[in-house]
PDB file of C-alpha atoms and ligand atoms in Angstrom:
ATOM      1  CA  UNK T   1      92.110 181.526 157.763  1.00 69.00           C
ATOM      2  CA  UNK T   2      89.846 179.995 160.405  1.00 93.00           C
ATOM      3  CA  UNK T   3      87.899 176.767 160.423  1.00 97.00           C
ATOM      4  CA  UNK T   4      84.997 176.172 158.053  1.00 98.00           C
ATOM      5  CA  UNK T   5      83.951 173.068 160.016  1.00 98.00           C
ATOM      6  CA  UNK T   6      84.321 172.644 163.746  1.00 98.00           C
ATOM      7  CA  UNK T   7      83.601 169.439 165.707  1.00 98.00           C
ATOM      8  CA  UNK T   8      83.247 170.077 169.444  1.00 98.00           C
ATOM      9  CA  UNK T   9      83.271 166.867 171.496  1.00 98.00           C
ATOM     10  CA  UNK T  10      80.929 165.175 169.014  1.00 98.00           C
ATOM     11  CA  UNK T  11      79.373 161.771 169.670  1.00 98.00           C
ATOM     12  CA  UNK T  12      76.932 159.891 167.471  1.00 98.00           C
ATOM     13  CA  UNK T  13      75.173 156.555 167.823  1.00 97.00           C
ATOM     14  CA  UNK T  14      72.852 154.670 165.459  1.00 97.00           C
ATOM     15  CA  UNK T  15      69.534 153.401 166.728  1.00 94.00           C
ATOM     16  CA  UNK T  16      69.214 149.659 166.953  1.00 92.00           C
ATOM     17  CA  UNK T  17      66.384 147.829 165.180  1.00 92.00           C
ATOM     18  CA  UNK T  18      66.026 145.657 168.252  1.00 91.00           C
ATOM     19  CA  UNK T  19      64.115 147.076 171.165  1.00 89.00           C
ATOM     20  CA  UNK T  20      66.101 147.641 174.347  1.00 89.00           C
ATOM     21  CA  UNK T  21      69.453 147.334 172.563  1.00 93.00           C
ATOM     22  CA  UNK T  22      71.812 150.309 172.661  1.00 94.00           C
ATOM     23  CA  UNK T  23      74.509 150.311 169.999  1.00 95.00           C
ATOM     24  CA  UNK T  24      77.994 151.584 170.857  1.00 96.00           C
ATOM     25  CA  UNK T  25      78.979 155.106 169.792  1.00 97.00           C
ATOM     26  CA  UNK T  26      79.935 155.187 166.091  1.00 98.00           C
ATOM     27  CA  UNK T  27      81.676 158.547 166.663  1.00 98.00           C
ATOM     28  CA  UNK T  28      83.092 159.034 170.130  1.00 98.00           C
ATOM     29  CA  UNK T  29      83.872 162.508 171.546  1.00 98.00           C
ATOM     30  CA  UNK T  30      85.568 163.837 168.449  1.00 98.00           C
ATOM     31  CA  UNK T  31      87.024 167.342 168.541  1.00 98.00           C
ATOM     32  CA  UNK T  32      88.751 168.826 165.521  1.00 97.00           C
ATOM     33  CA  UNK T  33      88.497 171.601 162.971  1.00 97.00           C
ATOM     34  CA  UNK T  34      88.808 171.753 159.190  1.00 98.00           C
ATOM     35  CA  UNK T  35      90.671 174.856 158.156  1.00 97.00           C
ATOM     36  CA  UNK T  36      89.197 176.883 155.305  1.00 97.00           C
ATOM     37  CA  UNK T  37      91.118 176.120 152.105  1.00 97.00           C
ATOM     38  CA  UNK T  38      92.831 172.985 153.408  1.00 98.00           C
ATOM     39  CA  UNK T  39      92.903 169.443 152.037  1.00 98.00           C
ATOM     40  CA  UNK T  40      92.329 166.952 154.824  1.00 98.00           C
ATOM     41  CA  UNK T  41      92.270 163.169 154.487  1.00 98.00           C
ATOM     42  CA  UNK T  42      90.271 161.105 156.974  1.00 97.00           C
ATOM     43  CA  UNK T  43      91.740 157.638 157.103  1.00 95.00           C
ATOM     44  CA  UNK T  44      90.448 154.552 158.879  1.00 93.00           C
ATOM     45  CA  UNK T  45      89.715 150.876 158.316  1.00 92.00           C
ATOM     46  CA  UNK T  46      86.280 149.525 157.452  1.00 93.00           C
ATOM     47  CA  UNK T  47      83.734 150.304 160.180  1.00 95.00           C
ATOM     48  CA  UNK T  48      85.934 152.832 161.988  1.00 95.00           C
ATOM     49  CA  UNK T  49      83.295 155.583 161.665  1.00 97.00           C
ATOM     50  CA  UNK T  50      84.441 157.508 158.583  1.00 97.00           C
ATOM     51  CA  UNK T  51      81.073 157.699 156.805  1.00 97.00           C
ATOM     52  CA  UNK T  52      79.286 158.539 160.039  1.00 98.00           C
ATOM     53  CA  UNK T  53      81.769 161.369 160.574  1.00 98.00           C
ATOM     54  CA  UNK T  54      81.388 162.581 156.981  1.00 98.00           C
ATOM     55  CA  UNK T  55      77.601 162.736 157.322  1.00 98.00           C
ATOM     56  CA  UNK T  56      77.947 164.795 160.494  1.00 98.00           C
ATOM     57  CA  UNK T  57      79.589 167.583 158.476  1.00 98.00           C
ATOM     58  CA  UNK T  58      76.453 168.574 156.557  1.00 95.00           C
ATOM     59  CA  UNK T  59      73.577 167.713 158.839  1.00 97.00           C
ATOM     60  CA  UNK T  60      72.762 164.273 157.390  1.00 97.00           C
ATOM     61  CA  UNK T  61      73.695 162.999 160.871  1.00 98.00           C
ATOM     62  CA  UNK T  62      73.054 165.198 163.913  1.00 98.00           C
ATOM     63  CA  UNK T  63      75.255 164.668 167.003  1.00 98.00           C
ATOM     64  CA  UNK T  64      73.871 162.832 170.025  1.00 97.00           C
ATOM     65  CA  UNK T  65      76.048 165.140 172.087  1.00 98.00           C
ATOM     66  CA  UNK T  66      78.533 167.879 171.299  1.00 98.00           C
ATOM     67  CA  UNK T  67      78.193 170.294 168.376  1.00 98.00           C
ATOM     68  CA  UNK T  68      79.167 170.520 164.721  1.00 98.00           C
ATOM     69  CA  UNK T  69      79.545 174.115 163.540  1.00 98.00           C
ATOM     70  CA  UNK T  70      79.718 174.864 159.790  1.00 98.00           C
ATOM     71  CA  UNK T  71      80.781 178.420 159.023  1.00 97.00           C
ATOM     72  CA  UNK T  72      79.245 179.535 162.315  1.00 96.00           C
ATOM     73  CA  UNK T  73      76.052 177.462 161.862  1.00 98.00           C
ATOM     74  CA  UNK T  74      75.073 174.690 164.279  1.00 98.00           C
ATOM     75  CA  UNK T  75      74.030 171.596 162.282  1.00 98.00           C
ATOM     76  CA  UNK T  76      71.464 170.724 164.973  1.00 98.00           C
ATOM     77  CA  UNK T  77      69.417 173.797 163.974  1.00 98.00           C
ATOM     78  CA  UNK T  78      66.996 172.572 161.274  1.00 97.00           C
ATOM     79  CA  UNK T  79      66.400 176.092 159.991  1.00 98.00           C
ATOM     80  CA  UNK T  80      70.027 176.186 158.886  1.00 97.00           C
ATOM     81  CA  UNK T  81      70.141 172.837 157.062  1.00 96.00           C
ATOM     82  CA  UNK T  82      69.733 174.329 153.563  1.00 93.00           C
ATOM     83  CA  UNK T  83      72.385 176.968 154.184  1.00 95.00           C
ATOM     84  CA  UNK T  84      74.745 174.327 155.629  1.00 96.00           C
ATOM     85  CA  UNK T  85      74.328 172.142 152.528  1.00 94.00           C
ATOM     86  CA  UNK T  86      75.092 175.160 150.339  1.00 94.00           C
ATOM     87  CA  UNK T  87      78.375 175.417 152.230  1.00 96.00           C
ATOM     88  CA  UNK T  88      79.386 171.743 152.470  1.00 97.00           C
ATOM     89  CA  UNK T  89      78.637 169.440 149.524  1.00 95.00           C
ATOM     90  CA  UNK T  90      79.035 165.673 149.619  1.00 95.00           C
ATOM     91  CA  UNK T  91      80.180 163.055 147.108  1.00 95.00           C
ATOM     92  CA  UNK T  92      79.537 159.409 147.957  1.00 94.00           C
ATOM     93  CA  UNK T  93      81.206 156.113 147.167  1.00 93.00           C
ATOM     94  CA  UNK T  94      78.835 154.689 144.598  1.00 92.00           C
ATOM     95  CA  UNK T  95      78.590 156.867 141.472  1.00 86.00           C
ATOM     96  CA  UNK T  96      75.414 155.094 140.352  1.00 89.00           C
ATOM     97  CA  UNK T  97      73.476 156.222 143.416  1.00 88.00           C
ATOM     98  CA  UNK T  98      74.223 159.903 142.877  1.00 88.00           C
ATOM     99  CA  UNK T  99      73.222 160.516 139.310  1.00 89.00           C
ATOM    100  CA  UNK T 100      69.567 161.474 138.951  1.00 89.00           C
ATOM    101  CA  UNK T 101      69.172 162.711 135.358  1.00 93.00           C
ATOM    102  CA  UNK T 102      69.426 160.898 132.016  1.00 94.00           C
ATOM    103  CA  UNK T 103      71.742 163.510 130.451  1.00 97.00           C
ATOM    104  CA  UNK T 104      75.044 164.571 132.028  1.00 97.00           C
ATOM    105  CA  UNK T 105      74.433 168.338 131.913  1.00 96.00           C
ATOM    106  CA  UNK T 106      70.923 167.989 133.363  1.00 97.00           C
ATOM    107  CA  UNK T 107      72.408 166.067 136.233  1.00 96.00           C
ATOM    108  CA  UNK T 108      74.944 168.791 136.988  1.00 97.00           C
ATOM    109  CA  UNK T 109      72.166 171.420 136.737  1.00 97.00           C
ATOM    110  CA  UNK T 110      69.996 169.612 139.257  1.00 94.00           C
ATOM    111  CA  UNK T 111      71.646 171.093 142.374  1.00 91.00           C
ATOM    112  CA  UNK T 112      71.675 174.754 141.271  1.00 93.00           C
ATOM    113  CA  UNK T 113      68.093 174.405 139.966  1.00 93.00           C
ATOM    114  CA  UNK T 114      67.007 173.328 143.418  1.00 89.00           C
ATOM    115  CA  UNK T 115      68.788 176.350 144.862  1.00 87.00           C
ATOM    116  CA  UNK T 116      66.732 178.621 142.581  1.00 89.00           C
ATOM    117  CA  UNK T 117      69.693 179.871 140.535  1.00 92.00           C
ATOM    118  CA  UNK T 118      68.539 181.809 137.390  1.00 95.00           C
ATOM    119  CA  UNK T 119      68.688 179.742 134.134  1.00 94.00           C
ATOM    120  CA  UNK T 120      71.441 181.706 132.369  1.00 95.00           C
ATOM    121  CA  UNK T 121      73.631 181.438 135.433  1.00 96.00           C
ATOM    122  CA  UNK T 122      72.894 177.697 135.692  1.00 96.00           C
ATOM    123  CA  UNK T 123      74.074 177.313 132.073  1.00 96.00           C
ATOM    124  CA  UNK T 124      77.355 179.037 132.916  1.00 96.00           C
ATOM    125  CA  UNK T 125      77.884 177.105 136.149  1.00 96.00           C
ATOM    126  CA  UNK T 126      77.179 173.743 134.489  1.00 97.00           C
ATOM    127  CA  UNK T 127      79.620 174.422 131.644  1.00 97.00           C
ATOM    128  CA  UNK T 128      82.332 175.657 134.019  1.00 95.00           C
ATOM    129  CA  UNK T 129      81.846 172.706 136.380  1.00 95.00           C
ATOM    130  CA  UNK T 130      82.014 170.139 133.550  1.00 96.00           C
ATOM    131  CA  UNK T 131      85.156 171.795 132.195  1.00 95.00           C
ATOM    132  CA  UNK T 132      86.726 171.755 135.663  1.00 93.00           C
ATOM    133  CA  UNK T 133      86.328 167.966 135.914  1.00 94.00           C
ATOM    134  CA  UNK T 134      87.281 167.402 132.275  1.00 94.00           C
ATOM    135  CA  UNK T 135      83.859 166.104 131.276  1.00 96.00           C
ATOM    136  CA  UNK T 136      82.613 168.982 129.097  1.00 97.00           C
ATOM    137  CA  UNK T 137      82.777 166.949 125.907  1.00 97.00           C
ATOM    138  CA  UNK T 138      80.416 164.426 127.509  1.00 97.00           C
ATOM    139  CA  UNK T 139      77.805 167.054 128.450  1.00 97.00           C
ATOM    140  CA  UNK T 140      75.058 165.528 126.293  1.00 97.00           C
ATOM    141  CA  UNK T 141      75.980 161.905 127.045  1.00 97.00           C
ATOM    142  CA  UNK T 142      73.847 159.483 128.982  1.00 96.00           C
ATOM    143  CA  UNK T 143      75.441 158.905 132.404  1.00 95.00           C
ATOM    144  CA  UNK T 144      74.860 155.136 132.359  1.00 93.00           C
ATOM    145  CA  UNK T 145      77.196 154.882 129.356  1.00 94.00           C
ATOM    146  CA  UNK T 146      80.100 156.464 131.263  1.00 95.00           C
ATOM    147  CA  UNK T 147      82.819 154.662 133.212  1.00 94.00           C
ATOM    148  CA  UNK T 148      82.770 154.738 137.020  1.00 94.00           C
ATOM    149  CA  UNK T 149      85.481 157.395 137.142  1.00 95.00           C
ATOM    150  CA  UNK T 150      83.641 159.583 134.638  1.00 96.00           C
ATOM    151  CA  UNK T 151      80.399 159.249 136.610  1.00 95.00           C
ATOM    152  CA  UNK T 152      82.223 160.194 139.782  1.00 94.00           C
ATOM    153  CA  UNK T 153      83.604 163.294 138.055  1.00 95.00           C
ATOM    154  CA  UNK T 154      80.078 164.215 136.953  1.00 96.00           C
ATOM    155  CA  UNK T 155      78.967 163.850 140.587  1.00 95.00           C
ATOM    156  CA  UNK T 156      81.826 166.167 141.608  1.00 95.00           C
ATOM    157  CA  UNK T 157      80.758 168.646 138.901  1.00 95.00           C
ATOM    158  CA  UNK T 158      77.274 168.614 140.439  1.00 95.00           C
ATOM    159  CA  UNK T 159      78.735 169.805 143.725  1.00 94.00           C
ATOM    160  CA  UNK T 160      81.004 172.375 142.035  1.00 94.00           C
ATOM    161  CA  UNK T 161      77.945 173.821 140.265  1.00 96.00           C
ATOM    162  CA  UNK T 162      76.364 174.442 143.652  1.00 94.00           C
ATOM    163  CA  UNK T 163      79.442 176.520 144.524  1.00 94.00           C
ATOM    164  CA  UNK T 164      79.871 175.003 147.950  1.00 95.00           C
ATOM    165  CA  UNK T 165      83.045 176.211 149.640  1.00 96.00           C
ATOM    166  CA  UNK T 166      83.789 172.770 151.045  1.00 97.00           C
ATOM    167  CA  UNK T 167      83.448 169.320 149.485  1.00 97.00           C
ATOM    168  CA  UNK T 168      83.436 166.137 151.553  1.00 98.00           C
ATOM    169  CA  UNK T 169      84.105 163.000 149.495  1.00 97.00           C
ATOM    170  CA  UNK T 170      83.375 159.638 151.117  1.00 97.00           C
ATOM    171  CA  UNK T 171      85.646 157.016 149.530  1.00 95.00           C
ATOM    172  CA  UNK T 172      84.976 158.419 146.038  1.00 94.00           C
ATOM    173  CA  UNK T 173      87.480 156.080 144.375  1.00 93.00           C
ATOM    174  CA  UNK T 174      86.616 152.854 146.204  1.00 91.00           C
ATOM    175  CA  UNK T 175      84.623 151.416 143.296  1.00 89.00           C
ATOM    176  CA  UNK T 176      86.880 152.639 140.484  1.00 90.00           C
ATOM    177  CA  UNK T 177      89.595 151.017 138.388  1.00 91.00           C
ATOM    178  CA  UNK T 178      93.152 152.434 138.609  1.00 91.00           C
ATOM    179  CA  UNK T 179      92.607 154.897 135.748  1.00 92.00           C
ATOM    180  CA  UNK T 180      89.324 156.120 137.184  1.00 91.00           C
ATOM    181  CA  UNK T 181      90.994 156.559 140.559  1.00 92.00           C
ATOM    182  CA  UNK T 182      93.827 158.564 139.046  1.00 93.00           C
ATOM    183  CA  UNK T 183      91.481 160.927 137.184  1.00 92.00           C
ATOM    184  CA  UNK T 184      89.245 161.435 140.201  1.00 93.00           C
ATOM    185  CA  UNK T 185      92.255 162.102 142.462  1.00 95.00           C
ATOM    186  CA  UNK T 186      93.643 164.625 139.964  1.00 94.00           C
ATOM    187  CA  UNK T 187      90.249 166.340 139.942  1.00 94.00           C
ATOM    188  CA  UNK T 188      90.124 166.442 143.743  1.00 95.00           C
ATOM    189  CA  UNK T 189      93.583 168.026 143.942  1.00 95.00           C
ATOM    190  CA  UNK T 190      92.562 170.616 141.372  1.00 93.00           C
ATOM    191  CA  UNK T 191      89.447 171.516 143.380  1.00 93.00           C
ATOM    192  CA  UNK T 192      91.685 172.321 146.297  1.00 96.00           C
ATOM    193  CA  UNK T 193      94.834 173.733 144.726  1.00 96.00           C
ATOM    194  CA  UNK T 194      93.341 175.694 141.836  1.00 94.00           C
ATOM    195  CA  UNK T 195      89.753 176.426 142.839  1.00 93.00           C
ATOM    196  CA  UNK T 196      90.465 177.011 146.541  1.00 95.00           C
ATOM    197  CA  UNK T 197      87.726 174.631 147.687  1.00 96.00           C
ATOM    198  CA  UNK T 198      88.208 173.046 151.110  1.00 98.00           C
ATOM    199  CA  UNK T 199      88.441 169.278 150.606  1.00 98.00           C
ATOM    200  CA  UNK T 200      87.789 166.514 153.106  1.00 98.00           C
ATOM    201  CA  UNK T 201      88.691 163.183 151.523  1.00 98.00           C
ATOM    202  CA  UNK T 202      87.557 160.067 153.361  1.00 97.00           C
ATOM    203  CA  UNK T 203      89.640 157.139 152.201  1.00 94.00           C
ATOM    204  CA  UNK T 204      91.255 153.890 153.201  1.00 87.00           C
ATOM    205  CA  UNK T 205      93.995 154.290 150.593  1.00 87.00           C
ATOM    206  CA  UNK T 206      97.342 155.419 151.979  1.00 85.00           C
ATOM    207  CA  UNK T 207      98.577 156.714 148.642  1.00 85.00           C
ATOM    208  CA  UNK T 208      95.575 159.068 148.475  1.00 91.00           C
ATOM    209  CA  UNK T 209      95.994 160.288 152.051  1.00 92.00           C
ATOM    210  CA  UNK T 210      99.643 161.130 151.340  1.00 89.00           C
ATOM    211  CA  UNK T 211      98.457 163.842 148.915  1.00 92.00           C
ATOM    212  CA  UNK T 212      96.592 165.786 151.625  1.00 96.00           C
ATOM    213  CA  UNK T 213      97.961 168.614 153.789  1.00 96.00           C
ATOM    214  CA  UNK T 214      96.790 166.811 156.871  1.00 97.00           C
ATOM    215  CA  UNK T 215      95.750 163.269 157.756  1.00 97.00           C
ATOM    216  CA  UNK T 216      93.293 162.415 160.524  1.00 97.00           C
ATOM    217  CA  UNK T 217      93.246 158.703 161.406  1.00 96.00           C
ATOM    218  CA  UNK T 218      90.125 157.391 163.087  1.00 95.00           C
ATOM    219  CA  UNK T 219      89.709 154.104 164.874  1.00 95.00           C
ATOM    220  CA  UNK T 220      86.545 152.917 166.679  1.00 95.00           C
ATOM    221  CA  UNK T 221      85.009 156.365 166.266  1.00 97.00           C
ATOM    222  CA  UNK T 222      87.920 158.174 167.961  1.00 97.00           C
ATOM    223  CA  UNK T 223      90.753 160.240 166.524  1.00 97.00           C
ATOM    224  CA  UNK T 224      93.913 158.176 166.811  1.00 96.00           C
ATOM    225  CA  UNK T 225      96.389 160.378 164.916  1.00 96.00           C
ATOM    226  CA  UNK T 226      96.227 163.880 163.439  1.00 97.00           C
ATOM    227  CA  UNK T 227      99.075 165.561 161.603  1.00 97.00           C
ATOM    228  CA  UNK T 228     100.887 166.033 158.315  1.00 96.00           C
ATOM    229  CA  UNK T 229     101.187 162.868 156.191  1.00 92.00           C
ATOM    230  CA  UNK T 230     104.837 162.625 157.224  1.00 90.00           C
ATOM    231  CA  UNK T 231     104.025 162.877 160.923  1.00 93.00           C
ATOM    232  CA  UNK T 232     101.192 160.382 160.686  1.00 93.00           C
ATOM    233  CA  UNK T 233     102.856 157.772 158.478  1.00 89.00           C
ATOM    234  CA  UNK T 234     105.971 157.591 160.629  1.00 86.00           C
ATOM    235  CA  UNK T 235     103.782 156.246 163.486  1.00 90.00           C
ATOM    236  CA  UNK T 236     103.911 152.714 162.142  1.00 86.00           C
ATOM    237  CA  UNK T 237     102.840 150.961 165.341  1.00 86.00           C
ATOM    238  CA  UNK T 238      99.707 153.059 165.760  1.00 89.00           C
ATOM    239  CA  UNK T 239      98.703 152.620 162.123  1.00 90.00           C
ATOM    240  CA  UNK T 240      99.030 148.864 162.393  1.00 87.00           C
ATOM    241  CA  UNK T 241      97.014 149.008 165.626  1.00 85.00           C
ATOM    242  CA  UNK T 242      94.288 150.828 163.647  1.00 86.00           C
ATOM    243  CA  UNK T 243      94.265 148.012 161.073  1.00 88.00           C
ATOM    244  CA  UNK T 244      95.867 150.136 158.360  1.00 89.00           C
ATOM    245  CA  UNK T 245      98.664 149.355 155.973  1.00 82.00           C
ATOM    246  CA  UNK T 246     101.830 151.377 156.282  1.00 82.00           C
ATOM    247  CA  UNK T 247     103.296 152.642 152.976  1.00 78.00           C
ATOM    248  CA  UNK T 248     105.865 150.096 151.780  1.00 81.00           C
ATOM    249  CA  UNK T 249     108.537 152.767 151.453  1.00 84.00           C
ATOM    250  CA  UNK T 250     108.079 153.691 155.114  1.00 85.00           C
ATOM    251  CA  UNK T 251     108.226 150.032 156.191  1.00 85.00           C
ATOM    252  CA  UNK T 252     111.426 149.380 154.297  1.00 88.00           C
ATOM    253  CA  UNK T 253     113.122 152.509 155.684  1.00 88.00           C
ATOM    254  CA  UNK T 254     112.103 151.610 159.222  1.00 87.00           C
ATOM    255  CA  UNK T 255     113.407 148.050 158.863  1.00 90.00           C
ATOM    256  CA  UNK T 256     116.740 149.339 157.564  1.00 91.00           C
ATOM    257  CA  UNK T 257     116.941 151.856 160.408  1.00 91.00           C
ATOM    258  CA  UNK T 258     116.146 149.033 162.830  1.00 91.00           C
ATOM    259  CA  UNK T 259     119.137 147.123 161.446  1.00 93.00           C
ATOM    260  CA  UNK T 260     121.342 150.086 162.282  1.00 92.00           C
ATOM    261  CA  UNK T 261     121.503 151.824 158.902  1.00 91.00           C
ATOM    262  CA  UNK T 262     121.487 155.608 158.939  1.00 91.00           C
ATOM    263  CA  UNK T 263     118.236 156.272 157.037  1.00 91.00           C
ATOM    264  CA  UNK T 264     115.288 158.567 157.876  1.00 89.00           C
ATOM    265  CA  UNK T 265     112.197 156.655 159.076  1.00 85.00           C
ATOM    266  CA  UNK T 266     109.574 159.130 157.844  1.00 84.00           C
ATOM    267  CA  UNK T 267     109.802 158.468 154.108  1.00 86.00           C
ATOM    268  CA  UNK T 268     106.469 158.620 152.301  1.00 83.00           C
ATOM    269  CA  UNK T 269     106.922 157.164 148.845  1.00 84.00           C
ATOM    270  CA  UNK T 270     109.130 155.105 146.571  1.00 86.00           C
ATOM    271  CA  UNK T 271     110.889 158.175 145.224  1.00 90.00           C
ATOM    272  CA  UNK T 272     112.045 159.310 148.660  1.00 90.00           C
ATOM    273  CA  UNK T 273     112.994 155.751 149.544  1.00 89.00           C
ATOM    274  CA  UNK T 274     115.132 155.290 146.432  1.00 92.00           C
ATOM    275  CA  UNK T 275     116.929 158.575 147.128  1.00 92.00           C
ATOM    276  CA  UNK T 276     117.671 157.572 150.726  1.00 91.00           C
ATOM    277  CA  UNK T 277     118.874 154.081 149.798  1.00 91.00           C
ATOM    278  CA  UNK T 278     121.155 155.483 147.056  1.00 92.00           C
ATOM    279  CA  UNK T 279     122.634 157.920 149.549  1.00 91.00           C
ATOM    280  CA  UNK T 280     123.221 155.041 151.943  1.00 89.00           C
ATOM    281  CA  UNK T 281     124.951 152.957 149.257  1.00 90.00           C
ATOM    282  CA  UNK T 282     127.173 155.870 148.187  1.00 91.00           C
ATOM    283  CA  UNK T 283     128.217 156.565 151.768  1.00 86.00           C
ATOM    284  CA  UNK T 284     129.693 153.065 152.105  1.00 71.00           C
TER     285      UNK T 284
HETATM  286  P1  ADP U   1      83.258 153.401 157.825  1.00 96.19           P
HETATM  287  O1  ADP U   1      82.666 154.396 156.908  1.00 96.19           O
HETATM  288  O2  ADP U   1      84.582 153.826 158.397  1.00 96.19           O
HETATM  289  O3  ADP U   1      83.350 152.043 157.222  1.00 96.19           O
HETATM  290  P2  ADP U   1      80.785 153.701 159.297  1.00 96.19           P
HETATM  291  O4  ADP U   1      80.729 155.133 159.714  1.00 96.19           O
HETATM  292  O5  ADP U   1      79.955 153.307 158.145  1.00 96.19           O
HETATM  293  O6  ADP U   1      82.300 153.270 159.108  1.00 96.19           O
HETATM  294  O7  ADP U   1      80.343 152.794 160.522  1.00 96.19           O
HETATM  295  C1  ADP U   1      80.780 153.027 161.860  1.00 96.19           C
HETATM  296  C2  ADP U   1      80.069 152.023 162.786  1.00 96.19           C
HETATM  297  O8  ADP U   1      78.679 152.282 162.773  1.00 96.19           O
HETATM  298  C3  ADP U   1      80.250 150.577 162.366  1.00 96.19           C
HETATM  299  O9  ADP U   1      80.333 149.790 163.522  1.00 96.19           O
HETATM  300  C4  ADP U   1      78.974 150.268 161.603  1.00 96.19           C
HETATM  301  O10 ADP U   1      78.651 148.909 161.700  1.00 96.19           O
HETATM  302  C5  ADP U   1      77.958 151.125 162.345  1.00 96.19           C
HETATM  303  N1  ADP U   1      76.857 151.568 161.448  1.00 96.19           N
HETATM  304  C6  ADP U   1      76.986 152.242 160.277  1.00 96.19           C
HETATM  305  N2  ADP U   1      75.796 152.520 159.741  1.00 96.19           N
HETATM  306  C7  ADP U   1      74.874 152.018 160.600  1.00 96.19           C
HETATM  307  C8  ADP U   1      73.432 151.992 160.619  1.00 96.19           C
HETATM  308  N3  ADP U   1      72.710 152.557 159.633  1.00 96.19           N
HETATM  309  N4  ADP U   1      72.837 151.372 161.662  1.00 96.19           N
HETATM  310  C9  ADP U   1      73.542 150.812 162.654  1.00 96.19           C
HETATM  311  N5  ADP U   1      74.902 150.817 162.713  1.00 96.19           N
HETATM  312  C10 ADP U   1      75.558 151.404 161.698  1.00 96.19           C
HETATM  313 MG1   MG U   2      82.163 154.279 154.894  1.00 96.19          MG
END
């Protein structure tokens, strides 16, 4: 289907507060594309460059060198910034920093209002977006009374209402409790699978990355691994090198294989692990 976002040898560096000090590159010569309609997880430990990378996708950060192309538009061209942000929407980690209005439905309407969408269409978009994230019944609630997960779903509805074709979410579940995380993850999958929106999910949770079609692991601003979850999570040594946890199921399978048992080493979850261990026991 072609790539909706294209990184071509992209580097980015923050400016230091101290005069004469040059900070290292936060993103270092990154080349990759995000295929239209795909669900890509970007995984990396704290400080690896995930947020910097996310903000390069919709012209919040502009590359020091290289180019980021969004649906044919170069993010370095200021005239295109509005159009780029209509194509790629962003959801951030802290739900409290993203909600601007005092009523849920006003908050969701904020984006399309700024785009100059006619009122009757805004009404329809807001209702549809709130239904999509399962928050319609809270449309007249005050956001500060909602849980973190509910607020995050309202923030996602705000992006849906802008009808961006791609949504980049930067650790959207990091501040949520397990239930909030589950609801937000279900919403994110629905965006991709049912609504056809391209999803880039930045996360440091393995169990979230496993749900994507593709996992890109970054370390010190560089791409370390890029492949399907199964391909990426079988590279235990490299993941540990990048300061990431390996799924427990994968670790157990690899230890058993190391002891000479005939078990696949690319298992992703408990379910697959249980199946493989049962097969092993039966074969004895
Ligand atoms: P992550 O999101 O993976 O935790 P970031 O993209 O936030 O990583 O940070 C990448 C690197 O850039 C880190 O070394 C971090 O300290 C540095 N950094 C992030 N934001 C700034 C900033 N505003 N000024 C200077 N350095 C920054
Ligand atoms: Mg971050």
